[in-house]
Amino acid sequence: MDFNQRISELLNIRPTVLNADGILRECVRIEQDNPYIPSGFLWVLEYKRGQVSKLRGDKPGAVAHARRAVALNPYNEDLIREYRDLVANASTIKNLALIISCKKYEQKALSLQRQYEEAGIESLIISGHDTEAINHPRAVQVAAPDNYEGLPRKTVAACTWVYENVGRNVGILKVDDDQTLFDPVRARQLLDQLHTLNVYAGVPVSGTTHDRNWHWNKCQDKALNTISYGKPFWRHWAMGGAYYLGPGPLEKLVMTMMRFPGLFDGEYYEDKLVGDALMVEQVPLKELAGYEDFGLSLTAQHRFNS
């Protein structure tokens, strides 16, 4: 049987308890027999592994394989639909503040989380997986580094975690841990309004004035501290201190970054990444006047300059 026939036959096998091990063995054999497998075929191996994981009740494994299959075959609408169905959840939570932090700034994150809790706004603290966990029941570690250059991956991983584990109907406010919630009433009102509008909203940043060396002396990888940012300016994006993603923009961000992970390459600025990914999806930015619209204010000089 030639390669094409083996892939076709594998694709058309319906996984059962009796043949699941055989499917996994055939995936391994195909990889061993073919050092080069075009992406138009390789996705099938991930897809079948995902089906077996789902059959065995391993949802995290099934989701991981589904993501890899979509990245290999990003224009396959059937694959994307199966991923959506696999992670489909509906939540009673309307909006969720994601406090993007790290173990080093745990106390700042805890302080801001208490402010949101007292305001009656649901929140989570997000940190990376390569440091000690933040000690709080609302803290989540995601599969991304806890350093400055890991911020794009950490933010997208946090958005993906919410989409897959909380619900597809949730809007998120991404907020940095050095903010202070000074006007809870204003915050609740705006979040409710933005959820109804189902928009991407924040304070606009122009790439024509953006400092392309802003990451210098902040990156754990010292080599990055002498490399200037090299990506083009496409349009305004929302400044990273706080911005909002309605359920629709959130889903489009998650899908775009899953389909095209190369967007991470050479990216140091998570807010720019989010804006560029949503530009690909033709999601406009609803411009706000300042962080004060979210009921937030920066209380101190930027941590990296202190």
mmCIF file of C-alpha atoms in Angstrom:
data_model
loop_
_atom_site.group_PDB
_atom_site.id
_atom_site.type_symbol
_atom_site.label_atom_id
_atom_site.label_comp_id
_atom_site.label_asym_id
_atom_site.label_seq_id
_atom_site.Cartn_x
_atom_site.Cartn_y
_atom_site.Cartn_z
ATOM 1 C CA MET A 1 0.000 0.000 0.000
ATOM 2 C CA ASP A 2 1.442 3.378 -0.973
ATOM 3 C CA PHE A 3 1.632 6.444 1.274
ATOM 4 C CA ASN A 4 -1.531 8.121 -0.009
ATOM 5 C CA GLN A 5 -3.533 4.942 0.456
ATOM 6 C CA ARG A 6 -2.270 4.483 4.019
ATOM 7 C CA ILE A 7 -3.230 8.048 4.944
ATOM 8 C CA SER A 8 -6.644 7.726 3.282
ATOM 9 C CA GLU A 9 -7.365 4.421 4.988
ATOM 10 C CA LEU A 10 -6.268 5.801 8.371
ATOM 11 C CA LEU A 11 -8.441 8.888 7.956
ATOM 12 C CA ASN A 12 -11.540 6.810 7.242
ATOM 13 C CA ILE A 13 -11.211 4.448 10.211
ATOM 14 C CA ARG A 14 -13.767 5.183 12.919
ATOM 15 C CA PRO A 15 -11.997 4.811 16.289
ATOM 16 C CA THR A 16 -13.420 2.218 18.666
ATOM 17 C CA VAL A 17 -12.221 0.624 21.884
ATOM 18 C CA LEU A 18 -11.044 -2.358 19.840
ATOM 19 C CA ASN A 19 -8.982 -0.520 17.202
ATOM 20 C CA ALA A 20 -7.696 2.549 19.123
ATOM 21 C CA ASP A 21 -4.278 1.050 19.864
ATOM 22 C CA GLY A 22 -3.920 -0.025 16.246
ATOM 23 C CA ILE A 23 -4.661 3.509 15.043
ATOM 24 C CA LEU A 24 -1.946 4.928 17.297
ATOM 25 C CA ARG A 25 0.545 2.290 16.149
ATOM 26 C CA GLU A 26 -0.192 3.068 12.493
ATOM 27 C CA CYS A 27 0.421 6.775 13.145
ATOM 28 C CA VAL A 28 3.838 5.909 14.565
ATOM 29 C CA ARG A 29 4.648 3.555 11.686
ATOM 30 C CA ILE A 30 3.762 6.177 9.082
ATOM 31 C CA GLU A 31 6.074 8.667 10.802
ATOM 32 C CA GLN A 32 8.890 6.117 11.005
ATOM 33 C CA ASP A 33 8.490 5.104 7.352
ATOM 34 C CA ASN A 34 8.341 8.689 6.050
ATOM 35 C CA PRO A 35 10.915 11.176 7.407
ATOM 36 C CA TYR A 36 9.139 13.892 5.377
ATOM 37 C CA ILE A 37 5.356 14.162 5.540
ATOM 38 C CA PRO A 38 3.688 17.159 3.842
ATOM 39 C CA SER A 39 1.453 19.200 6.133
ATOM 40 C CA GLY A 40 -1.503 18.295 3.927
ATOM 41 C CA PHE A 41 -1.114 14.738 5.215
ATOM 42 C CA LEU A 42 0.517 15.183 8.617
ATOM 43 C CA TRP A 43 -2.620 16.771 10.076
ATOM 44 C CA VAL A 44 -4.360 13.412 9.678
ATOM 45 C CA LEU A 45 -2.045 11.817 12.243
ATOM 46 C CA GLU A 46 -2.801 14.526 14.796
ATOM 47 C CA TYR A 47 -6.504 14.321 14.002
ATOM 48 C CA LYS A 48 -6.641 10.559 14.537
ATOM 49 C CA ARG A 49 -4.632 10.781 17.756
ATOM 50 C CA GLY A 50 -7.105 13.375 18.933
ATOM 51 C CA GLN A 51 -10.033 11.114 18.118
ATOM 52 C CA VAL A 52 -8.485 8.334 20.165
ATOM 53 C CA SER A 53 -7.872 10.701 23.081
ATOM 54 C CA LYS A 54 -11.503 11.827 22.940
ATOM 55 C CA LEU A 55 -12.699 8.213 22.832
ATOM 56 C CA ARG A 56 -10.675 7.473 25.968
ATOM 57 C CA GLY A 57 -12.013 10.472 27.849
ATOM 58 C CA ASP A 58 -8.775 12.454 27.645
ATOM 59 C CA LYS A 59 -10.200 15.853 26.726
ATOM 60 C CA PRO A 60 -6.933 17.817 27.276
ATOM 61 C CA GLY A 61 -5.113 15.396 24.985
ATOM 62 C CA ALA A 62 -7.877 15.577 22.385
ATOM 63 C CA VAL A 63 -7.796 19.390 22.450
ATOM 64 C CA ALA A 64 -3.996 19.484 22.130
ATOM 65 C CA HIS A 65 -4.059 17.201 19.081
ATOM 66 C CA ALA A 66 -6.932 19.192 17.581
ATOM 67 C CA ARG A 67 -4.932 22.411 17.910
ATOM 68 C CA ARG A 68 -1.931 20.862 16.170
ATOM 69 C CA ALA A 69 -4.124 19.480 13.388
ATOM 70 C CA VAL A 70 -5.662 22.912 12.781
ATOM 71 C CA ALA A 71 -2.222 24.563 12.686
ATOM 72 C CA LEU A 72 -1.162 22.066 10.000
ATOM 73 C CA ASN A 73 -4.370 22.511 7.993
ATOM 74 C CA PRO A 74 -5.576 26.030 8.914
ATOM 75 C CA TYR A 75 -8.138 26.426 6.135
ATOM 76 C CA ASN A 76 -10.011 23.201 6.872
ATOM 77 C CA GLU A 77 -13.365 24.408 8.194
ATOM 78 C CA ASP A 78 -14.406 20.907 9.266
ATOM 79 C CA LEU A 79 -11.356 20.651 11.533
ATOM 80 C CA ILE A 80 -12.022 24.087 13.014
ATOM 81 C CA ARG A 81 -15.660 23.167 13.622
ATOM 82 C CA GLU A 82 -14.646 19.948 15.392
ATOM 83 C CA TYR A 83 -12.281 21.903 17.651
ATOM 84 C CA ARG A 84 -15.087 24.362 18.482
ATOM 85 C CA ASP A 85 -17.460 21.506 19.289
ATOM 86 C CA LEU A 86 -14.821 19.812 21.423
ATOM 87 C CA VAL A 87 -14.349 22.837 23.684
ATOM 88 C CA ALA A 88 -17.930 24.154 23.541
ATOM 89 C CA ASN A 89 -18.987 25.539 26.927
ATOM 90 C CA ALA A 90 -21.593 28.082 27.961
ATOM 91 C CA SER A 91 -20.880 30.078 31.098
ATOM 92 C CA THR A 92 -23.053 32.108 33.441
ATOM 93 C CA ILE A 93 -20.093 34.509 33.709
ATOM 94 C CA LYS A 94 -20.557 37.508 31.445
ATOM 95 C CA ASN A 95 -17.192 39.250 31.816
ATOM 96 C CA LEU A 96 -13.903 38.174 33.329
ATOM 97 C CA ALA A 97 -10.888 40.298 34.218
ATOM 98 C CA LEU A 98 -7.613 38.538 33.383
ATOM 99 C CA ILE A 99 -4.822 39.975 35.530
ATOM 100 C CA ILE A 100 -1.656 39.145 33.619
ATOM 101 C CA SER A 101 1.146 38.830 36.150
ATOM 102 C CA CYS A 102 4.054 36.656 37.253
ATOM 103 C CA LYS A 103 5.392 35.184 40.477
ATOM 104 C CA LYS A 104 7.718 38.159 40.965
ATOM 105 C CA TYR A 105 4.790 40.581 41.146
ATOM 106 C CA GLU A 106 2.427 38.278 43.022
ATOM 107 C CA GLN A 107 1.502 40.859 45.663
ATOM 108 C CA LYS A 108 0.481 43.436 43.047
ATOM 109 C CA ALA A 109 -1.710 40.856 41.344
ATOM 110 C CA LEU A 110 -3.317 39.791 44.611
ATOM 111 C CA SER A 111 -4.064 43.400 45.500
ATOM 112 C CA LEU A 112 -5.770 44.052 42.161
ATOM 113 C CA GLN A 113 -7.693 40.768 42.359
ATOM 114 C CA ARG A 114 -9.112 41.823 45.740
ATOM 115 C CA GLN A 115 -10.252 45.092 44.212
ATOM 116 C CA TYR A 116 -12.137 43.257 41.477
ATOM 117 C CA GLU A 117 -13.596 40.812 43.983
ATOM 118 C CA GLU A 118 -14.874 43.671 46.154
ATOM 119 C CA ALA A 119 -16.331 45.281 43.022
ATOM 120 C CA GLY A 120 -18.264 42.116 42.141
ATOM 121 C CA ILE A 121 -16.292 41.560 38.924
ATOM 122 C CA GLU A 122 -15.075 38.021 38.241
ATOM 123 C CA SER A 123 -11.306 37.783 37.811
ATOM 124 C CA LEU A 124 -8.364 35.430 37.384
ATOM 125 C CA ILE A 125 -4.638 35.929 37.973
ATOM 126 C CA ILE A 126 -2.514 34.545 35.134
ATOM 127 C CA SER A 127 1.127 33.501 35.421
ATOM 128 C CA GLY A 128 3.503 31.307 33.422
ATOM 129 C CA HIS A 129 4.312 27.657 34.013
ATOM 130 C CA ASP A 130 8.071 27.927 34.497
ATOM 131 C CA THR A 131 7.987 29.567 37.953
ATOM 132 C CA GLU A 132 6.329 28.742 41.251
ATOM 133 C CA ALA A 133 2.549 29.088 41.177
ATOM 134 C CA ILE A 134 0.884 32.171 42.655
ATOM 135 C CA ASN A 135 -0.771 31.130 45.892
ATOM 136 C CA HIS A 136 -4.432 31.975 45.333
ATOM 137 C CA PRO A 137 -7.544 29.964 44.350
ATOM 138 C CA ARG A 138 -8.155 32.350 41.429
ATOM 139 C CA ALA A 139 -4.618 31.943 40.048
ATOM 140 C CA VAL A 140 -4.043 29.946 36.860
ATOM 141 C CA GLN A 141 -0.728 28.898 35.346
ATOM 142 C CA VAL A 142 -0.693 28.681 31.550
ATOM 143 C CA ALA A 143 1.751 27.028 29.169
ATOM 144 C CA ALA A 144 3.994 30.028 28.544
ATOM 145 C CA PRO A 145 7.141 31.521 30.103
ATOM 146 C CA ASP A 146 6.863 33.947 33.014
ATOM 147 C CA ASN A 147 9.342 36.428 31.503
ATOM 148 C CA TYR A 148 8.863 39.656 29.556
ATOM 149 C CA GLU A 149 9.374 38.158 26.117
ATOM 150 C CA GLY A 150 6.852 35.449 27.011
ATOM 151 C CA LEU A 151 4.024 37.983 27.435
ATOM 152 C CA PRO A 152 2.541 37.427 23.949
ATOM 153 C CA ARG A 153 2.347 33.660 24.473
ATOM 154 C CA LYS A 154 1.135 34.034 28.066
ATOM 155 C CA THR A 155 -1.672 36.393 27.072
ATOM 156 C CA VAL A 156 -2.857 34.238 24.171
ATOM 157 C CA ALA A 157 -2.605 31.111 26.341
ATOM 158 C CA ALA A 158 -4.753 32.845 28.970
ATOM 159 C CA CYS A 159 -7.354 33.815 26.372
ATOM 160 C CA THR A 160 -7.333 30.255 25.032
ATOM 161 C CA TRP A 161 -7.729 28.844 28.554
ATOM 162 C CA VAL A 162 -10.821 30.986 29.112
ATOM 163 C CA TYR A 163 -12.272 30.051 25.724
ATOM 164 C CA GLU A 164 -11.725 26.334 26.273
ATOM 165 C CA ASN A 165 -12.502 26.055 29.996
ATOM 166 C CA VAL A 166 -14.863 28.863 30.996
ATOM 167 C CA GLY A 167 -17.032 29.529 27.962
ATOM 168 C CA ARG A 168 -17.321 30.843 24.431
ATOM 169 C CA ASN A 169 -19.815 33.478 25.583
ATOM 170 C CA VAL A 170 -17.429 35.236 27.981
ATOM 171 C CA GLY A 171 -15.861 38.640 27.368
ATOM 172 C CA ILE A 172 -12.483 39.389 28.920
ATOM 173 C CA LEU A 173 -10.774 42.487 30.222
ATOM 174 C CA LYS A 174 -7.037 41.949 29.951
ATOM 175 C CA VAL A 175 -5.383 44.078 32.626
ATOM 176 C CA ASP A 176 -1.817 44.508 33.865
ATOM 177 C CA ASP A 177 -1.108 43.965 37.552
ATOM 178 C CA ASP A 178 0.199 47.511 38.088
ATOM 179 C CA GLN A 179 -3.237 49.047 37.617
ATOM 180 C CA THR A 180 -5.633 50.155 40.365
ATOM 181 C CA LEU A 181 -9.410 49.834 40.152
ATOM 182 C CA PHE A 182 -10.560 53.217 41.464
ATOM 183 C CA ASP A 183 -14.114 53.341 40.021
ATOM 184 C CA PRO A 184 -15.906 49.963 40.247
ATOM 185 C CA VAL A 185 -19.264 51.366 39.135
ATOM 186 C CA ARG A 186 -17.758 52.808 35.970
ATOM 187 C CA ALA A 187 -15.931 49.550 35.327
ATOM 188 C CA ARG A 188 -19.049 47.396 35.629
ATOM 189 C CA GLN A 189 -21.091 49.711 33.433
ATOM 190 C CA LEU A 190 -18.506 49.806 30.648
ATOM 191 C CA LEU A 191 -17.901 46.057 30.727
ATOM 192 C CA ASP A 192 -21.629 45.388 30.416
ATOM 193 C CA GLN A 193 -21.840 47.839 27.521
ATOM 194 C CA LEU A 194 -18.839 46.371 25.715
ATOM 195 C CA HIS A 195 -20.144 42.824 26.158
ATOM 196 C CA THR A 196 -23.427 43.854 24.539
ATOM 197 C CA LEU A 197 -21.536 45.493 21.665
ATOM 198 C CA ASN A 198 -19.255 42.415 21.420
ATOM 199 C CA VAL A 199 -16.209 44.482 20.475
ATOM 200 C CA TYR A 200 -12.435 44.828 20.787
ATOM 201 C CA ALA A 201 -11.903 48.035 22.761
ATOM 202 C CA GLY A 202 -9.073 49.983 24.324
ATOM 203 C CA VAL A 203 -6.831 53.022 24.257
ATOM 204 C CA PRO A 204 -5.318 53.303 20.758
ATOM 205 C CA VAL A 205 -1.576 53.084 20.104
ATOM 206 C CA SER A 206 -0.010 54.265 16.854
ATOM 207 C CA GLY A 207 2.823 52.251 15.352
ATOM 208 C CA THR A 208 4.328 55.455 13.962
ATOM 209 C CA THR A 209 5.237 56.555 17.510
ATOM 210 C CA HIS A 210 5.792 53.115 19.049
ATOM 211 C CA ASP A 211 9.250 52.648 20.593
ATOM 212 C CA ARG A 212 10.762 49.660 18.776
ATOM 213 C CA ASN A 213 13.336 49.212 21.540
ATOM 214 C CA TRP A 214 10.842 49.243 24.443
ATOM 215 C CA HIS A 215 11.715 45.624 25.303
ATOM 216 C CA TRP A 216 15.430 46.372 25.759
ATOM 217 C CA ASN A 217 16.812 45.517 29.220
ATOM 218 C CA LYS A 218 13.550 43.730 30.073
ATOM 219 C CA CYS A 219 14.049 40.381 28.314
ATOM 220 C CA GLN A 220 15.439 37.340 30.088
ATOM 221 C CA ASP A 221 17.159 36.382 26.829
ATOM 222 C CA LYS A 222 19.937 38.988 26.771
ATOM 223 C CA ALA A 223 20.336 38.726 23.007
ATOM 224 C CA LEU A 224 16.849 40.218 22.569
ATOM 225 C CA ASN A 225 17.913 43.341 24.465
ATOM 226 C CA THR A 226 19.917 44.553 21.468
ATOM 227 C CA ILE A 227 17.428 43.648 18.714
ATOM 228 C CA SER A 228 14.937 46.262 17.539
ATOM 229 C CA TYR A 229 11.342 45.302 16.831
ATOM 230 C CA GLY A 230 11.053 44.485 13.138
ATOM 231 C CA LYS A 231 7.364 44.101 12.323
ATOM 232 C CA PRO A 232 5.332 46.649 10.326
ATOM 233 C CA PHE A 233 2.620 48.941 11.615
ATOM 234 C CA TRP A 234 -0.726 47.975 10.104
ATOM 235 C CA ARG A 235 -3.205 50.008 12.122
ATOM 236 C CA HIS A 236 -3.867 51.289 15.644
ATOM 237 C CA TRP A 237 -4.101 48.670 18.376
ATOM 238 C CA ALA A 238 -5.234 48.771 22.023
ATOM 239 C CA MET A 239 -2.604 49.734 24.576
ATOM 240 C CA GLY A 240 -1.628 46.767 26.733
ATOM 241 C CA GLY A 241 -2.354 48.140 30.210
ATOM 242 C CA ALA A 242 -6.018 47.219 29.759
ATOM 243 C CA TYR A 243 -8.190 46.280 26.811
ATOM 244 C CA TYR A 244 -11.416 44.394 26.229
ATOM 245 C CA LEU A 245 -12.261 41.427 24.006
ATOM 246 C CA GLY A 246 -15.915 40.536 23.590
ATOM 247 C CA PRO A 247 -16.822 36.869 23.033
ATOM 248 C CA GLY A 248 -16.618 37.262 19.248
ATOM 249 C CA PRO A 249 -13.200 38.961 19.132
ATOM 250 C CA LEU A 250 -11.936 36.536 21.791
ATOM 251 C CA GLU A 251 -12.871 33.542 19.656
ATOM 252 C CA LYS A 252 -11.301 35.110 16.577
ATOM 253 C CA LEU A 253 -8.074 35.794 18.469
ATOM 254 C CA VAL A 254 -7.884 32.215 19.741
ATOM 255 C CA MET A 255 -8.637 30.765 16.308
ATOM 256 C CA THR A 256 -6.193 33.003 14.459
ATOM 257 C CA MET A 257 -3.319 32.268 16.813
ATOM 258 C CA MET A 258 -4.063 28.541 16.704
ATOM 259 C CA ARG A 259 -4.206 28.546 12.900
ATOM 260 C CA PHE A 260 -1.170 30.789 12.392
ATOM 261 C CA PRO A 261 1.271 30.395 15.332
ATOM 262 C CA GLY A 262 3.979 32.004 13.197
ATOM 263 C CA LEU A 263 2.456 35.334 14.252
ATOM 264 C CA PHE A 264 4.356 34.841 17.528
ATOM 265 C CA ASP A 265 7.714 34.943 15.746
ATOM 266 C CA GLY A 266 9.655 38.123 16.436
ATOM 267 C CA GLU A 267 6.851 39.494 18.613
ATOM 268 C CA TYR A 268 7.664 41.013 22.015
ATOM 269 C CA TYR A 269 4.492 43.068 22.547
ATOM 270 C CA GLU A 270 1.305 41.202 23.378
ATOM 271 C CA ASP A 271 -0.957 44.184 22.737
ATOM 272 C CA LYS A 272 0.452 44.623 19.223
ATOM 273 C CA LEU A 273 0.071 40.886 18.587
ATOM 274 C CA VAL A 274 -3.578 40.940 19.634
ATOM 275 C CA GLY A 275 -4.243 43.960 17.435
ATOM 276 C CA ASP A 276 -2.524 42.374 14.427
ATOM 277 C CA ALA A 277 -4.353 39.059 14.868
ATOM 278 C CA LEU A 278 -7.707 40.850 15.013
ATOM 279 C CA MET A 279 -6.750 42.923 11.981
ATOM 280 C CA VAL A 280 -6.346 39.635 10.082
ATOM 281 C CA GLU A 281 -9.924 38.850 11.139
ATOM 282 C CA GLN A 282 -11.100 42.371 10.182
ATOM 283 C CA VAL A 283 -12.163 43.182 13.749
ATOM 284 C CA PRO A 284 -12.025 46.970 14.258
ATOM 285 C CA LEU A 285 -10.796 48.687 17.414
ATOM 286 C CA LYS A 286 -13.365 50.619 19.424
ATOM 287 C CA GLU A 287 -11.233 53.466 20.715
ATOM 288 C CA LEU A 288 -11.447 54.625 24.338
ATOM 289 C CA ALA A 289 -10.056 57.864 25.730
ATOM 290 C CA GLY A 290 -7.998 56.339 28.547
ATOM 291 C CA TYR A 291 -7.701 53.566 31.116
ATOM 292 C CA GLU A 292 -10.021 55.671 33.259
ATOM 293 C CA ASP A 293 -12.882 54.473 31.032
ATOM 294 C CA PHE A 294 -12.301 51.016 32.564
ATOM 295 C CA GLY A 295 -12.261 52.595 36.045
ATOM 296 C CA LEU A 296 -8.503 51.994 36.161
ATOM 297 C CA SER A 297 -5.409 54.081 36.782
ATOM 298 C CA LEU A 298 -1.679 53.379 36.822
ATOM 299 C CA THR A 299 -0.447 53.990 40.359
ATOM 300 C CA ALA A 300 3.288 53.942 39.893
ATOM 301 C CA GLN A 301 6.052 54.452 37.402
ATOM 302 C CA HIS A 302 6.440 51.546 35.005
ATOM 303 C CA ARG A 303 8.013 48.655 36.879
ATOM 304 C CA PHE A 304 10.886 48.219 34.424
ATOM 305 C CA ASN A 305 11.980 51.813 34.842
ATOM 306 C CA SER A 306 11.757 51.813 38.635
#
